[in-house]
PDB file of C-alpha atoms and ligand atoms in Angstrom:
ATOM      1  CA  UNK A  19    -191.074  48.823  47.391  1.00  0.00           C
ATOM      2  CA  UNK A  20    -188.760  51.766  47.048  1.00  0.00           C
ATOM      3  CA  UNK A  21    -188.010  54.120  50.009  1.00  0.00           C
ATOM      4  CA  UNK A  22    -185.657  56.854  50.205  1.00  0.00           C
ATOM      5  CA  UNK A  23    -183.720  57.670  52.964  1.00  0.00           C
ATOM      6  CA  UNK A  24    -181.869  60.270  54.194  1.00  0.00           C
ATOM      7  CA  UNK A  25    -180.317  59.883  57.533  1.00  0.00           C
ATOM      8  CA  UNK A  26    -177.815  57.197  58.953  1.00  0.00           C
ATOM      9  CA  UNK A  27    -179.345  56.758  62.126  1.00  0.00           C
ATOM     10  CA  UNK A  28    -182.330  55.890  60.298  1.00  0.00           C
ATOM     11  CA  UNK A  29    -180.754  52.911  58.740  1.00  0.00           C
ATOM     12  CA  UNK A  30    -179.630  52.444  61.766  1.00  0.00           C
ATOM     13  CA  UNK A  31    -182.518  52.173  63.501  1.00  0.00           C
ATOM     14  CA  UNK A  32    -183.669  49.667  60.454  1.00  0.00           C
ATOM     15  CA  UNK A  33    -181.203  47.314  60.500  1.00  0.00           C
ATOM     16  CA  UNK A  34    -181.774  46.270  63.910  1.00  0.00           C
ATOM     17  CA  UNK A  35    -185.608  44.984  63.052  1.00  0.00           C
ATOM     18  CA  UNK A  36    -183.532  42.760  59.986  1.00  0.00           C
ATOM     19  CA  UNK A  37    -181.900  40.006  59.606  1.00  0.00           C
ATOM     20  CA  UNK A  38    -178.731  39.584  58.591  1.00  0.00           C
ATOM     21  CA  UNK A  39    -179.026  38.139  54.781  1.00  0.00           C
ATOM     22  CA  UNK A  40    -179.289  42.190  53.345  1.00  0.00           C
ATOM     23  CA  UNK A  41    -177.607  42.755  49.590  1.00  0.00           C
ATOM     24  CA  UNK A  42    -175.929  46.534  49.462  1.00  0.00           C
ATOM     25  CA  UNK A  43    -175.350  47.944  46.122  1.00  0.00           C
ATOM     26  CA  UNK A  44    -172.837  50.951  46.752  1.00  0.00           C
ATOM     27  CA  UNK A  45    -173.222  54.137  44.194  1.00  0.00           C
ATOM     28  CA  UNK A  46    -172.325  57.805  44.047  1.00  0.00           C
ATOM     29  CA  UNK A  47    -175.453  58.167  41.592  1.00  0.00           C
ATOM     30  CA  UNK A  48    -175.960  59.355  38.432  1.00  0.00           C
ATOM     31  CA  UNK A  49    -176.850  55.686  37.594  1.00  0.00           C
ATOM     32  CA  UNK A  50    -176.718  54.158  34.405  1.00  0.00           C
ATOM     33  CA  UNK A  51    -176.790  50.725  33.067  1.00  0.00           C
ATOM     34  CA  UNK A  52    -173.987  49.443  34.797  1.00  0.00           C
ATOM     35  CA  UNK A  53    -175.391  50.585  38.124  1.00  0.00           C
ATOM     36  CA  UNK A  54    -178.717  48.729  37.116  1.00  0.00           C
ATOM     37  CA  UNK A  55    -176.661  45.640  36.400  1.00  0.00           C
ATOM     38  CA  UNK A  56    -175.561  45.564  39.794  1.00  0.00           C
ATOM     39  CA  UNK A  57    -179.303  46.273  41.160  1.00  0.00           C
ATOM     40  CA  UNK A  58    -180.566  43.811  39.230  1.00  0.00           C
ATOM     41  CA  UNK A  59    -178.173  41.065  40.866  1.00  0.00           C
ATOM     42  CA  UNK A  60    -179.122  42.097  43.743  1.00  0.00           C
ATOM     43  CA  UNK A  61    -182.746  41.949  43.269  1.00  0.00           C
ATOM     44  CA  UNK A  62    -182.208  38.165  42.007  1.00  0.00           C
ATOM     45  CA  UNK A  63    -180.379  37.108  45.256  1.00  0.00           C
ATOM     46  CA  UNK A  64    -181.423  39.409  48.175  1.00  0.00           C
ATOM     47  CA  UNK A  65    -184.864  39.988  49.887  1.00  0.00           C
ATOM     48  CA  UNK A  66    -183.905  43.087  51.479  1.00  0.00           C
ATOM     49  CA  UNK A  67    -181.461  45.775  48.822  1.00  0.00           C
ATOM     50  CA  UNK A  68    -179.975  48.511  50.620  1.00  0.00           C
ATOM     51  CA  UNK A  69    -179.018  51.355  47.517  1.00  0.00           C
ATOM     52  CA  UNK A  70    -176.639  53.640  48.447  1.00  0.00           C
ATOM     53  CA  UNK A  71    -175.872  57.205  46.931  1.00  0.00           C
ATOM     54  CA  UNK A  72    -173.214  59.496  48.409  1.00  0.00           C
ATOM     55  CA  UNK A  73    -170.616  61.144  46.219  1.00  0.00           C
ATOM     56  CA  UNK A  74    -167.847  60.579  48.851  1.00  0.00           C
ATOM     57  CA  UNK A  75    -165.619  64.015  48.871  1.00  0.00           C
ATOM     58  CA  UNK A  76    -162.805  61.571  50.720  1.00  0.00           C
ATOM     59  CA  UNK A  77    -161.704  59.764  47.285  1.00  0.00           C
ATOM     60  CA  UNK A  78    -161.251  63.044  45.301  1.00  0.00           C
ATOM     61  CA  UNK A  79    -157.808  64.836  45.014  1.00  0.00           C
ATOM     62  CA  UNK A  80    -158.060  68.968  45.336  1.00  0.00           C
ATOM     63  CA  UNK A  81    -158.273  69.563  41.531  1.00  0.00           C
ATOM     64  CA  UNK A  82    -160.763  66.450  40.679  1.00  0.00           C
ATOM     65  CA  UNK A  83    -164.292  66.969  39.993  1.00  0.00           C
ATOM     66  CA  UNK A  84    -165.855  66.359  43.335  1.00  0.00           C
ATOM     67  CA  UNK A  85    -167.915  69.772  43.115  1.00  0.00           C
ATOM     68  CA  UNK A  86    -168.649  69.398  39.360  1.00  0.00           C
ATOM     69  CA  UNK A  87    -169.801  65.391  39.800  1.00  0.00           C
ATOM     70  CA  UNK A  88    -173.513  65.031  38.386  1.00  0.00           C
ATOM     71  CA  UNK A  89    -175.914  64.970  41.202  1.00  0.00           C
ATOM     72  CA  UNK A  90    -179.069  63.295  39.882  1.00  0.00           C
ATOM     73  CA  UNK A  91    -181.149  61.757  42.427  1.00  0.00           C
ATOM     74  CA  UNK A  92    -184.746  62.715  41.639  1.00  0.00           C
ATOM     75  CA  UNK A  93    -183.875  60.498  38.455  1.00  0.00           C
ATOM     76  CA  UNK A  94    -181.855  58.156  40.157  1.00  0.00           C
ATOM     77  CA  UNK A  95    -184.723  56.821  42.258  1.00  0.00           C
ATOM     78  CA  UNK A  96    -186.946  56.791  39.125  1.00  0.00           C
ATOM     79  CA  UNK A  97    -184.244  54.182  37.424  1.00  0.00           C
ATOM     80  CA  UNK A  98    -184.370  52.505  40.426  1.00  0.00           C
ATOM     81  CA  UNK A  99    -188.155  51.945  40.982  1.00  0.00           C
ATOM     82  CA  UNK A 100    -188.427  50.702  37.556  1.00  0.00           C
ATOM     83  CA  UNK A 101    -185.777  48.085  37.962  1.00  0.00           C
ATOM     84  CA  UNK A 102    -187.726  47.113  40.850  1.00  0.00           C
ATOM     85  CA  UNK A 103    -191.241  46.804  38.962  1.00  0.00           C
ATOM     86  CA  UNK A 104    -189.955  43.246  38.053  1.00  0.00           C
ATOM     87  CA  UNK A 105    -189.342  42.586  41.789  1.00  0.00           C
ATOM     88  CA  UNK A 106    -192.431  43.309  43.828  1.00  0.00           C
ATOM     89  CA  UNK A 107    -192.136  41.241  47.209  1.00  0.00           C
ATOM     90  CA  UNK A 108    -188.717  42.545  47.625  1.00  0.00           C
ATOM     91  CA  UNK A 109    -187.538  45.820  50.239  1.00  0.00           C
ATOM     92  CA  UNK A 110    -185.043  48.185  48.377  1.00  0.00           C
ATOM     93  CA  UNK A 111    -184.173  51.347  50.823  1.00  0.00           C
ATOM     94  CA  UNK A 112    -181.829  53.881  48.509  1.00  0.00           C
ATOM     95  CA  UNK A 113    -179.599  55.353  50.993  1.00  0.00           C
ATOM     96  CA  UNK A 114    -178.787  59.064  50.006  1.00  0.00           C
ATOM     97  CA  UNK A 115    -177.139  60.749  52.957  1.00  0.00           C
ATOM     98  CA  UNK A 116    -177.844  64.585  53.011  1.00  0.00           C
ATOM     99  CA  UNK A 117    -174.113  65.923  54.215  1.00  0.00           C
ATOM    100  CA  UNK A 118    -171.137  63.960  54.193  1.00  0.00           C
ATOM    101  CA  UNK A 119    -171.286  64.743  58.100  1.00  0.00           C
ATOM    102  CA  UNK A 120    -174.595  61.924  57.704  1.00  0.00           C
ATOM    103  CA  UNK A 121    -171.730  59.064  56.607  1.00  0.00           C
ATOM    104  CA  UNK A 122    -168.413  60.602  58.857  1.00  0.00           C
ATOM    105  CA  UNK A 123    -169.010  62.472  62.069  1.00  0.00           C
ATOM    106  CA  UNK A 124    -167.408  65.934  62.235  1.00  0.00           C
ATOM    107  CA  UNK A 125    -163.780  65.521  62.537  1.00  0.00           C
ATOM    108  CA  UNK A 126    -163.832  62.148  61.499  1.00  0.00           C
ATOM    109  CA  UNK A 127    -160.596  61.228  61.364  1.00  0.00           C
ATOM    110  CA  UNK A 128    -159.799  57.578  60.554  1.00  0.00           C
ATOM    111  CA  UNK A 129    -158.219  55.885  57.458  1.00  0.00           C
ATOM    112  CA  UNK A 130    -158.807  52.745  56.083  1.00  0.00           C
ATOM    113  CA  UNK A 131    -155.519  51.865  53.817  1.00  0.00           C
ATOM    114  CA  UNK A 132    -155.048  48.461  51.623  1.00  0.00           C
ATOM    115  CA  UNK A 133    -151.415  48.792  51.225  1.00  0.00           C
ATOM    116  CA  UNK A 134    -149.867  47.563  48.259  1.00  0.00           C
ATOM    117  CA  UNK A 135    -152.931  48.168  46.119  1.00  0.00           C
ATOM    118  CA  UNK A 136    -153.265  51.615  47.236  1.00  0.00           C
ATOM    119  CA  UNK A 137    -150.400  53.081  45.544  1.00  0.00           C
ATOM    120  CA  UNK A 138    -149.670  51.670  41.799  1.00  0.00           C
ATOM    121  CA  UNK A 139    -151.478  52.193  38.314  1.00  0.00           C
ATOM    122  CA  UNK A 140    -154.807  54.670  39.195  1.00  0.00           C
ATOM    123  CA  UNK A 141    -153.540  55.066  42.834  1.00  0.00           C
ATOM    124  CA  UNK A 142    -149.910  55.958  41.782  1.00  0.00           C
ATOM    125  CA  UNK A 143    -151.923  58.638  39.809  1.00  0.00           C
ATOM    126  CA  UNK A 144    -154.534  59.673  42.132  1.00  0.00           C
ATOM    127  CA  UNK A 145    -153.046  59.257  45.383  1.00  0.00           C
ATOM    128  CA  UNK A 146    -155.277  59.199  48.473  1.00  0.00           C
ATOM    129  CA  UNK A 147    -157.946  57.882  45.901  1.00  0.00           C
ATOM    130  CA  UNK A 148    -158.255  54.445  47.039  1.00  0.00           C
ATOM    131  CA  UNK A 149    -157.777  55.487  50.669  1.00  0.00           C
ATOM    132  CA  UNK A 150    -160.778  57.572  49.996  1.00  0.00           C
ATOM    133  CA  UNK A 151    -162.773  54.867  48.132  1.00  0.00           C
ATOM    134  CA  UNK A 152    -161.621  52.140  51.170  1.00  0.00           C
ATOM    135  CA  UNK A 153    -162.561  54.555  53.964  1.00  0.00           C
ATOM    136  CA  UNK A 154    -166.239  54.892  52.348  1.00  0.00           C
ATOM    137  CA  UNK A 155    -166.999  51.408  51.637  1.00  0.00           C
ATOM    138  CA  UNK A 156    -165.443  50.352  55.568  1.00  0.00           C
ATOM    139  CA  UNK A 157    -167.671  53.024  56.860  1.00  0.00           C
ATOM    140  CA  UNK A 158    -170.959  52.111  54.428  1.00  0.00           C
ATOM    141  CA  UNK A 159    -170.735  48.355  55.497  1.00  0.00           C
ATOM    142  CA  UNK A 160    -170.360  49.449  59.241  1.00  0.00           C
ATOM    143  CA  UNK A 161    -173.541  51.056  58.888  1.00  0.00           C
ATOM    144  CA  UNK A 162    -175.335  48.935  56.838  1.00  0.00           C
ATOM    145  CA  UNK A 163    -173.842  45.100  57.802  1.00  0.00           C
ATOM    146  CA  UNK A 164    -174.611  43.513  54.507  1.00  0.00           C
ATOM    147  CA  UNK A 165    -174.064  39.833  53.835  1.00  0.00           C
ATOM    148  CA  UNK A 166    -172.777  40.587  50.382  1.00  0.00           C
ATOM    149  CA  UNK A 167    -172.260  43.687  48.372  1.00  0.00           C
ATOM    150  CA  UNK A 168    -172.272  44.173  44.594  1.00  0.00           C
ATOM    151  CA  UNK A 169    -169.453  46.218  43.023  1.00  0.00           C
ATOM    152  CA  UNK A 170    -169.080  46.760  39.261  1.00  0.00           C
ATOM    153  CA  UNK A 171    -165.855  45.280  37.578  1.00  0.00           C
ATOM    154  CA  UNK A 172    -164.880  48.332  35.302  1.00  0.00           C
ATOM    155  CA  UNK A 173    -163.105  49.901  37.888  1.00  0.00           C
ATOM    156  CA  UNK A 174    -160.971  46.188  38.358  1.00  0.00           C
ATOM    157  CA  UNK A 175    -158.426  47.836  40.724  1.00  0.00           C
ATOM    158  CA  UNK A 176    -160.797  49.252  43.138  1.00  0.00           C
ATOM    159  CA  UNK A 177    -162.352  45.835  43.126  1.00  0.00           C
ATOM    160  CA  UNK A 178    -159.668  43.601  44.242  1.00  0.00           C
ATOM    161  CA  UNK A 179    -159.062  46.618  46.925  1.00  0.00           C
ATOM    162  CA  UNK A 180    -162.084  46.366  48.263  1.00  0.00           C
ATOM    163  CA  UNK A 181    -161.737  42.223  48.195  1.00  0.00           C
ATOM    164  CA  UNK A 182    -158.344  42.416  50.050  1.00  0.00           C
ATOM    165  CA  UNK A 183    -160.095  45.322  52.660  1.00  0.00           C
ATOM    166  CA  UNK A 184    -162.855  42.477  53.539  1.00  0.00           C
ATOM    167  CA  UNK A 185    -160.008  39.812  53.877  1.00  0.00           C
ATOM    168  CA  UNK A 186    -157.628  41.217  55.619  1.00  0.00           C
ATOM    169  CA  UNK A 187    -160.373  42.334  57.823  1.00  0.00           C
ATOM    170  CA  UNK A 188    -162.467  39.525  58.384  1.00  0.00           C
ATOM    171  CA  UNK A 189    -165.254  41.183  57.261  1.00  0.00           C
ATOM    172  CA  UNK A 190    -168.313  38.565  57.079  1.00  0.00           C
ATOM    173  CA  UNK A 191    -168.971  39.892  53.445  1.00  0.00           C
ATOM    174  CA  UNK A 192    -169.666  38.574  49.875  1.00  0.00           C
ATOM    175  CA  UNK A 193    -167.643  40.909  47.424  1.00  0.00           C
ATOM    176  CA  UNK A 194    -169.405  40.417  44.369  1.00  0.00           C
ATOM    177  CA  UNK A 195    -167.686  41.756  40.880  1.00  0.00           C
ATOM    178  CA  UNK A 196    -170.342  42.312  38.450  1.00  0.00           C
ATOM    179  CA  UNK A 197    -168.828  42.328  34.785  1.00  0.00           C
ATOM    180  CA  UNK A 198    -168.868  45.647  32.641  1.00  0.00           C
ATOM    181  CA  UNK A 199    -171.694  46.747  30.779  1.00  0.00           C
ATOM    182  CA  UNK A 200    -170.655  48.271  27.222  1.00  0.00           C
ATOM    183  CA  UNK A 201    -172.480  51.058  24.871  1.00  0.00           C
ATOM    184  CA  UNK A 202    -172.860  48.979  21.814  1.00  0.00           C
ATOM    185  CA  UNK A 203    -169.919  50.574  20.260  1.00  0.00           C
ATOM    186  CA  UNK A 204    -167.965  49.088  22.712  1.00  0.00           C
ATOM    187  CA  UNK A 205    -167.091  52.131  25.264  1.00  0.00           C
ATOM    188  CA  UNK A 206    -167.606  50.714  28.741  1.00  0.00           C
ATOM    189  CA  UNK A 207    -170.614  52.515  30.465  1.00  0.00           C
ATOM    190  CA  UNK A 208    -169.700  55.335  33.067  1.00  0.00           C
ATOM    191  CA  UNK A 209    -171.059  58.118  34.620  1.00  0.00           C
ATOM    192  CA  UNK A 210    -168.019  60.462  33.342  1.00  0.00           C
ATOM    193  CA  UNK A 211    -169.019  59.013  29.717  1.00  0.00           C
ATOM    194  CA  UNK A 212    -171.144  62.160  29.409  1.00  0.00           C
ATOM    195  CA  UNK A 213    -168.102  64.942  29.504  1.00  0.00           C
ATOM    196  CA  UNK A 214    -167.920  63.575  26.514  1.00  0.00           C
ATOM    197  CA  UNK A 215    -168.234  65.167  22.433  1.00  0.00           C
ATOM    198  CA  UNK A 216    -169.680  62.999  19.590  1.00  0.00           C
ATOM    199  CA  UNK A 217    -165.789  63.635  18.209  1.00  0.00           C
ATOM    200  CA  UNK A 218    -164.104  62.167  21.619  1.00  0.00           C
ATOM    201  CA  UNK A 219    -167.050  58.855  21.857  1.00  0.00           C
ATOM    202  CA  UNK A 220    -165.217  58.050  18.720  1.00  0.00           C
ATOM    203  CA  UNK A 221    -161.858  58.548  19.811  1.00  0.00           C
ATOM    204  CA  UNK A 222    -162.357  56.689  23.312  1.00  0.00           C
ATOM    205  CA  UNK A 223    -162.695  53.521  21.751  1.00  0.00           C
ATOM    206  CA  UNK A 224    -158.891  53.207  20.710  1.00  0.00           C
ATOM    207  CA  UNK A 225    -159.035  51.857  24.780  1.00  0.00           C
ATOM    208  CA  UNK A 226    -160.881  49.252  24.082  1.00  0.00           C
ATOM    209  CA  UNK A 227    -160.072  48.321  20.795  1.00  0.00           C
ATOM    210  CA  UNK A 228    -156.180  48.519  21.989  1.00  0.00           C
ATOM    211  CA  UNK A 229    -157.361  45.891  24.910  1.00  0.00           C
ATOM    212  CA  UNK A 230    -158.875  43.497  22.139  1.00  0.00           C
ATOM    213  CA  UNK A 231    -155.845  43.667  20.509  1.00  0.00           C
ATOM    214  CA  UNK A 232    -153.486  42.894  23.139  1.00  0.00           C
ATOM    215  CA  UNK A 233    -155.791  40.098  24.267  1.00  0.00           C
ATOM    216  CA  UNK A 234    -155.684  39.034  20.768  1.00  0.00           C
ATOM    217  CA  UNK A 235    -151.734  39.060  20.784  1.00  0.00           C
ATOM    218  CA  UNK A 236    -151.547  37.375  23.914  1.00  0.00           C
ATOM    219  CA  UNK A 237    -153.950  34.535  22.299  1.00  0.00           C
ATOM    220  CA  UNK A 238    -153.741  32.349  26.071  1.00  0.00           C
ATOM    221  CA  UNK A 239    -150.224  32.184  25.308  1.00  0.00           C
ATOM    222  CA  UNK A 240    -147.455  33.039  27.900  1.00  0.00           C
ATOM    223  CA  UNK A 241    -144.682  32.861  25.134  1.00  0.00           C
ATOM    224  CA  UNK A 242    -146.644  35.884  23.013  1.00  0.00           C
ATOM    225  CA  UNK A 243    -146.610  38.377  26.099  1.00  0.00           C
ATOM    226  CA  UNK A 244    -143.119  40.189  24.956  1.00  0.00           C
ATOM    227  CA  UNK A 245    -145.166  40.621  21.611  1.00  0.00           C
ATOM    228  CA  UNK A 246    -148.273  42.312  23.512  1.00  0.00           C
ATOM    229  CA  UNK A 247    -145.522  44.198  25.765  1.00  0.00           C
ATOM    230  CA  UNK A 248    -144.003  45.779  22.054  1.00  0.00           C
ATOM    231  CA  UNK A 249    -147.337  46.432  21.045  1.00  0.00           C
ATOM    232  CA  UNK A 250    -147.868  48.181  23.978  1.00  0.00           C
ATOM    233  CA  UNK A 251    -144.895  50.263  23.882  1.00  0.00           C
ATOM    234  CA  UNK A 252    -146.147  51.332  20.355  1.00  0.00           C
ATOM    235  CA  UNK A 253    -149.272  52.456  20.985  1.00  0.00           C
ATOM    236  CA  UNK A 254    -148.369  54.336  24.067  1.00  0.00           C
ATOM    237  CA  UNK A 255    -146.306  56.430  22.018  1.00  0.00           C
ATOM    238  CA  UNK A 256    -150.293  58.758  21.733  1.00  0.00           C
ATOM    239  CA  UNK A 257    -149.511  60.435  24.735  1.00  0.00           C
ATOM    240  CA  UNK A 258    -153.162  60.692  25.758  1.00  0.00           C
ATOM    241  CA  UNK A 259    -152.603  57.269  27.554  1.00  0.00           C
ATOM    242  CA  UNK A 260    -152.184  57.293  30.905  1.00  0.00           C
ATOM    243  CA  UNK A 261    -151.313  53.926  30.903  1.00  0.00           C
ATOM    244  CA  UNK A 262    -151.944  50.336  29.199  1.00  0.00           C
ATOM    245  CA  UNK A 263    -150.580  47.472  31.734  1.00  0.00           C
ATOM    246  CA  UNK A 264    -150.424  43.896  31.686  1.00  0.00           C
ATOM    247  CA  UNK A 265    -151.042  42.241  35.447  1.00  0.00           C
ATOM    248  CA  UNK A 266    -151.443  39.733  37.586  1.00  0.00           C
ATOM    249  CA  UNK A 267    -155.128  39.028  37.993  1.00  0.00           C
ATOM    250  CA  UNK A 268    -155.063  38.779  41.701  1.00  0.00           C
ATOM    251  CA  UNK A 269    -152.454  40.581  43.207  1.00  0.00           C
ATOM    252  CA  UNK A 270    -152.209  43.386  39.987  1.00  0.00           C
ATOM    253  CA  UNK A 271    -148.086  42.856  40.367  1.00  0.00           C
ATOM    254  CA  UNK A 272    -146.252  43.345  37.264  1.00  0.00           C
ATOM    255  CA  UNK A 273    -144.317  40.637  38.343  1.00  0.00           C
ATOM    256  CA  UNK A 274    -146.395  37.938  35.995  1.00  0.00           C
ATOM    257  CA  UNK A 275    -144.056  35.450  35.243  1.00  0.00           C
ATOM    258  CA  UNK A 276    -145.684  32.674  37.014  1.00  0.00           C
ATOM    259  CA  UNK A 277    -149.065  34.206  36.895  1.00  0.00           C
ATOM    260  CA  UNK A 278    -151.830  32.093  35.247  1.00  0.00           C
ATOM    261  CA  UNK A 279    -154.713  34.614  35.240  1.00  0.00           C
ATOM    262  CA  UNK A 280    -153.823  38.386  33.645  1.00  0.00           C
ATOM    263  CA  UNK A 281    -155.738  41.121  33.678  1.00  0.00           C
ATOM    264  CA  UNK A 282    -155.175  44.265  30.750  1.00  0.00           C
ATOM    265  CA  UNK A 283    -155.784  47.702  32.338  1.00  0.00           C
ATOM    266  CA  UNK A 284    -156.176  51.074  30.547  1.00  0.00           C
ATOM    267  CA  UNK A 285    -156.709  54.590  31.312  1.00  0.00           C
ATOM    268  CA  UNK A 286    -157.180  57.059  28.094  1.00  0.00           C
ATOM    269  CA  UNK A 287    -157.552  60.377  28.650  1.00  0.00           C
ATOM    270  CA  UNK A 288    -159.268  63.055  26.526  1.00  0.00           C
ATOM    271  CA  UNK A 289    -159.203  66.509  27.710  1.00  0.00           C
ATOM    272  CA  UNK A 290    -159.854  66.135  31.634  1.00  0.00           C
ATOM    273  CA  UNK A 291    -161.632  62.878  31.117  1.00  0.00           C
ATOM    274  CA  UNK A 292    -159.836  60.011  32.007  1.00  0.00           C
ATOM    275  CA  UNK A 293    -161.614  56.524  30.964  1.00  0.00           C
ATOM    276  CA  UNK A 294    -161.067  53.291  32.589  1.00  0.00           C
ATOM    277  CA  UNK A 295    -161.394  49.792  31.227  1.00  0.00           C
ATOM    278  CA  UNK A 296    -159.742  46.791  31.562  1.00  0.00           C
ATOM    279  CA  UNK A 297    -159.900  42.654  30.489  1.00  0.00           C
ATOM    280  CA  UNK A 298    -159.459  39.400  31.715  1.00  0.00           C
ATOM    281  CA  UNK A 299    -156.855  37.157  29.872  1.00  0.00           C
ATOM    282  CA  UNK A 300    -156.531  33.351  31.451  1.00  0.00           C
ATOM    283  CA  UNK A 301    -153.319  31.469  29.892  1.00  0.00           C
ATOM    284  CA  UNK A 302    -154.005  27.999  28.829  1.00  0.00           C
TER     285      UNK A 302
HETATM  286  O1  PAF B 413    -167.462  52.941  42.432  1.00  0.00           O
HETATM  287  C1  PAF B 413    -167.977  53.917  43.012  1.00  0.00           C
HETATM  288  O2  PAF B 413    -168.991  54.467  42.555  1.00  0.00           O
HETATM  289  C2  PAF B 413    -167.365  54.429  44.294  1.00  0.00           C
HETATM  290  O3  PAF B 413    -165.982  54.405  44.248  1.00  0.00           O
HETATM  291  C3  PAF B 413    -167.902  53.741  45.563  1.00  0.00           C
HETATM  292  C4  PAF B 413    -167.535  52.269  45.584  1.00  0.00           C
HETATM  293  C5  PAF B 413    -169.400  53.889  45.615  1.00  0.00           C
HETATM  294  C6  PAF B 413    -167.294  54.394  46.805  1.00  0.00           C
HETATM  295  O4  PAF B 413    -167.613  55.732  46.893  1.00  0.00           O
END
């Protein structure tokens, strides 16, 4: 059972006839396979799904495409109702708040900052984003109380803020990373995928294919990372990357001399687009 829902004090209201054991699946719509992914974990693990869809205006910057950002929710519910088919006996409510106003009262005027995450790689380019994207989630699991909450790995950074939020909090939550879900030519899955030309599809996959070959460098080895690191500074001679980084897994410090789990994070940009993607790299 699907139901849509578009006031806060209804789920409000909601919550307090359930338990605590609720899965929350946190969108700004337009869903595609990755978002299903997510659903579908969620469906495995949780009786009761809560779906939400708000394109949060708080982790734009003033030139970003907050306006322009597809709005698709008729469809959005249909994608969701069919992932559910498979799932009868469980509740799924799809939380689409109307106004922002619905998610922060007029003049709301609190921040929710992860310092030290906030500001490097796609925060040192977008700043405020993360603020924005922290702010959101703190104020969607206030509202909703899950037990654990599904978020997709493609956007890596924004995961381990959102990790480090419910830590340093004490939040009672499960963060769960869900790993990224490709096109078959290899471009990870996104909603801005479809700013896209047939010309730029094809030139967006120099991310990824520049990730397989720094993992490749790399090969588990510690000693090969100045190779990967030249490599790097080669290819990043196309000025249409933003940037190509190797990091510490956890804490995403540069400092990785002792680190034992990397991860590889991109940003390409083609016109306005910029495309994220990133990989895991443990060293044996
Ligand atoms: O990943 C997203 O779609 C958003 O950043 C999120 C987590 C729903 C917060 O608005």
């Amino acid at each position: 059972m699907v139901r849509l829902i578009r006031t806060t004090q209804e789920i409000i209201s909601l919550r307090e006839t359930q338990g605590k054991e609720v899965g929350f699946v946190p969108t700004m719509g337009n869903l595609h396979a990755g978002h299903i992914s997510l659903l579908n974990e969620a469906l495995k693990n949780c009786k009761i799904i809560y779906f939400s869809i708000f394109v949060n205006p708080k982790q734009f910057g003033p030139n970003e495409d907050f306006k322009s950002y597809p709005r698709t929710l008729e469809e959005d519910v249909k994608k969701i109702e069919i992932a559910s088919l498979a799932y009868p006996d469980k509740e799924i409510f799809v939380y689409a708040p109307q106004k922002p106003e619905e998610v922060f009262s007029e003049g709301h005027n609190e921040t929710v900052i992860v310092a030290g995450l906030n500001d490097i790689l796609e925060g040192k380019i977008r700043p405020g984003h993360f603020d924005g994207v922290s702010t959101v989630v703190h104020r969607l699991f206030e509202i909703i109380r899950p037990a654990k909450a599904y978020f997709g790995l493609k956007d890596f950074q924004q995961y381990r803020v959102i990790e480090k939020m419910v830590a340093d909090l004490q939040m009672q939550i499960e963060i769960v990373g869900m790993p990224i879900i490709r096109e078959t030519s290899g471009l990870a899955m996104s909603s801005r995928n479809q700013y896209l030309s047939e010309k730029e599809r094809e030139e967006a996959l120099t991310l990824k294919r520049a990730l397989d070959a720094v993992k490749k460098i790399i090969d588990g080895k510690r000693e090969n990372i100045i190779k990967a690191k030249n490599y790097i500074h080669e290819v990043r001679s196309d000025k249409r990357w933003n940037y190509l980084e190797i990091r510490d897994a956890l804490t995403l410090s540069s400092e990785i001399t002792e680190s034992s789990h990397l991860t590889l994070l991109g940003v390409f940009q083609l016109r306005s687009t910029r495309l994220l993607d990133n990989m895991q790299v443990e060293l044996k």
